[in-house]
Amino acid sequence: MNAFQSARPWYRSPLSLAIASTLACAAAPVLAQDATGVDTQPPADAAVTLDSVVVTANKRVENIREVGASISVIGERQLENMGASSLSDYAALIPGMQVQNSGSPGLTAVSLRGISALSPGATVATYIDEVPVGSSGIYQGASTLMLDLLPYDISRVEVLRGPQGTLYGAGAIGGLLKYVTRAPDLFHDEFRVGFGLRSVSDGGQDWNGRIGVSVPLQEDRLGLRMSFARNGLPGYTDNAVDGRKDINGGEQVGGRAALSWEGDTVDLDLSVLHQRISADDRAVVALEPGTYAPLAGDLEGRTWQRQPFSKELTLTSLSVTWDLGWADFVSATGWSETTTLDQIDATVQFGEVADLLLGFPEPGSANVRYSFDLDKVTQEFRFSSRTGGRFEWMAGVFYTKEDALQSQFAWLGQRDGSPLPAPYDAMFGTLALIDLPSTYEEVAVFANASWRVGERFKIDAGVRQARNDQWFSQNVSAGILAPVGEDPGKSREDVFTWSLSPQFKLAEDTMLYARVATGYQPGGPNVALPGMPPSVDSSMLTSYELGLKSQFADRRVQLDVSAFRIDWDDIQVAASFNGIGGLVNGGEATSEGLELASRFRATDALVLGVNAAYTKARVKSDFAPSIIPQGDFDVVLNTGLAGDRMPYVPKLSWAATAEYGFMTSGGLAGQVGAVLRWTGERYNDTTERQRVTAPGDPSTVLQEELTAPLLLDSYRALDLYAGIGRERWELRAYVNNATGETGWSSMNPASGAISGAVAHLAAVPIQPRTYGIEFDFRF
């Protein structure tokens, strides 16, 4: 269903009235929820204790309270209650995690603990169960195209903060995002069907549907699970140039089939997953550069070319676990294919080529279309000892091979979107046509061990040695923005990472731990442009962390506190001039902070929670300059200066949660809840300093220009949800950003590549007031 604009106030729509009725159903005593999210009445002696949570952070099934690392878990039940459809919907529940949205699910960058994405390479690794997804190389836009999985048929989302290089390898320099899918039920049939409606205030409406089936094909041996979901994305931004309304509508579609076999000594899990995101346009608002006031309406942008976005992922994974008696042998295999299309309006950036270079009476219009194709194969073999002994160990080998292609096509036409008149169309209509094929191949060996000394002390340690070989070619077949020709390059690097974590139990439910760990972000061959090095090295960091995990007051209160310092060296930084860019190893940065995660079961009916993060992440020294020859002069470009704050990292962010469960006298059970989230002010970038110097003499400065980053104000938002049902059915409702607060997820200046003049600021808003209602039936 296409999104459409509604002229009625949000509180007058039939959907909002239905939600209000559902929210009003809260009354009476509690019904607690277990870790699986199924409504069950707890035993009397456990009614006021908090649930235990199982994670696989160390590639073992462990209680999260026993792991000496900072881990957050968002369960399936919480995702359903909040109506979550993307990372932006639940990121505030994870201390130290920031998600910057560029206008659509899938156009997403994620940072943890101040380790921002300053280059195309990812700083947070992504896994689905046992398999990594996304590119480890630098030519697939991994940092801004993070996997934004539609969270249906997902058991939980695990987020590990801090470098995870020893177990998870390349790209986990800042942490790990891990989606854990639901396994087939080997004992019981399950059939689930659901339907929902979602509407955005002053925007469009759309529907979502889902179905899930789990069937034991052979009781306690073989099971099959299948699911399908469609989630509509209502549009809510307009375009002042052509008058289009609610232009950023789209949809997410996902399907999965999983087969599970449990034998006497061998277990097997086979899964095929497909996800597709498609958006008609981006959610972008045009702001006045000086005042940040909207140039047109509150949710209106200014684009001359459409900006569609689509991303498809197909992942096949096979996991085999063999009980050898003395150890378990695990084989985890993954095959994935990812296709991405991202078109952006470049009228402000390149449209001035028409008037300033070609002599036309007015600027033209332009777009740039990026396409990314990635084929990835991964294989991991590992041996691991049984869990629970005094000495636990794990050793393995990992291999991955990526074949990738990035294509760029930049087009220039007249202001009304028609081609340039002949002969200019043939000569200048194609500003650039570039293919960037690349390969990434890595082999790594790793080992981890845990040693318990007595009942209180434990020490974990891990090492990983990796080697990657990369090949790349810059093939320019047409255009004026880059020299025509083929320029291949290659690189090889060896990287060693390690971790050490002593842990001490102060009491049965209180653990003090320290953790020192390293991580890396792979380098690779660079684009062939003047002033750019032929290759960039890996970024490396070392993290120091001290943490406390505690439960007290008869396990009704849970408190996790951690302090950290991160030293980041050889940071990969994107540097651009005249609209064309490459990578350099910029310099150093530090990130220091405190994180808090707490929950309190005040009564058997009410659970309260607070999480918060204070992060001071700054550039330590001026980033290394790029010297770009321009004939009679040189341009010396610094893309970060000492003291700059890291992009999109607030000093303070927090979220407070409350959930009240109830059971009516008629046997209905449910809950009402709220999340109040706050994000502090952020900067969109680091400072850029551009100096014009005499050729070969950088000390003779002829001209200097500083471009300061943009400041994004702090914002808060309130999310409300409620649900009621019986054993087989449930009705849920939610209102996200209930008070209709305005805030910005990301912001960038729209400026000319030749003149440098800023026409406006392109800002992506946080989701406006959004309300939805969902119905699920199980049998």
PDB file of C-alpha atoms in Angstrom, residues 13 39 44 60 94 133 207 215 342-343 366 401 416 427 435 445 471 482 498 513 555 598 607 644 703 774 778:
ATOM      1  CA  SER A  13      -7.559   9.404  13.053  1.00  0.00           C
ATOM      2  CA  ASP A  39       3.519 -14.454  29.397  1.00  0.00           C
ATOM      3  CA  ALA A  44       5.855 -16.784  44.387  1.00  0.00           C
ATOM      4  CA  ARG A  60      29.627 -20.078  24.137  1.00  0.00           C
ATOM      5  CA  ILE A  94      22.070   0.495  24.571  1.00  0.00           C
ATOM      6  CA  VAL A 133      27.751 -10.159   7.061  1.00  0.00           C
ATOM      7  CA  TRP A 207       0.502  -1.743   6.793  1.00  0.00           C
ATOM      8  CA  VAL A 215       7.080 -27.807  12.615  1.00  0.00           C
ATOM      9  CA  ASP A 342      21.821   4.435  -3.652  1.00  0.00           C
ATOM     10  CA  GLN A 343      21.067   7.479  -5.789  1.00  0.00           C
ATOM     11  CA  ALA A 366      22.738  16.397 -11.294  1.00  0.00           C
ATOM     12  CA  LYS A 401      36.763 -14.194   0.505  1.00  0.00           C
ATOM     13  CA  ASP A 416      14.279  20.981 -15.296  1.00  0.00           C
ATOM     14  CA  MET A 427      30.512  15.895 -23.968  1.00  0.00           C
ATOM     15  CA  ASP A 435      33.902   0.968 -11.722  1.00  0.00           C
ATOM     16  CA  VAL A 445      43.940 -18.202  13.513  1.00  0.00           C
ATOM     17  CA  TRP A 471      43.222  -6.186  -4.909  1.00  0.00           C
ATOM     18  CA  ALA A 482      38.479  11.779 -12.782  1.00  0.00           C
ATOM     19  CA  TRP A 498      44.856  -9.732  21.811  1.00  0.00           C
ATOM     20  CA  TYR A 513      36.338  -7.138  36.040  1.00  0.00           C
ATOM     21  CA  ARG A 555      18.136  -9.853  43.040  1.00  0.00           C
ATOM     22  CA  SER A 598      20.404  -0.615  35.658  1.00  0.00           C
ATOM     23  CA  VAL A 607      10.105  -2.856  36.415  1.00  0.00           C
ATOM     24  CA  ASP A 644      37.849  18.229  17.627  1.00  0.00           C
ATOM     25  CA  GLN A 703      45.497  31.494   1.807  1.00  0.00           C
ATOM     26  CA  GLU A 774      -0.541  -4.739  15.957  1.00  0.00           C
ATOM     27  CA  ARG A 778      -0.835 -18.095  17.604  1.00  0.00           C
TER      28      ARG A 778
END
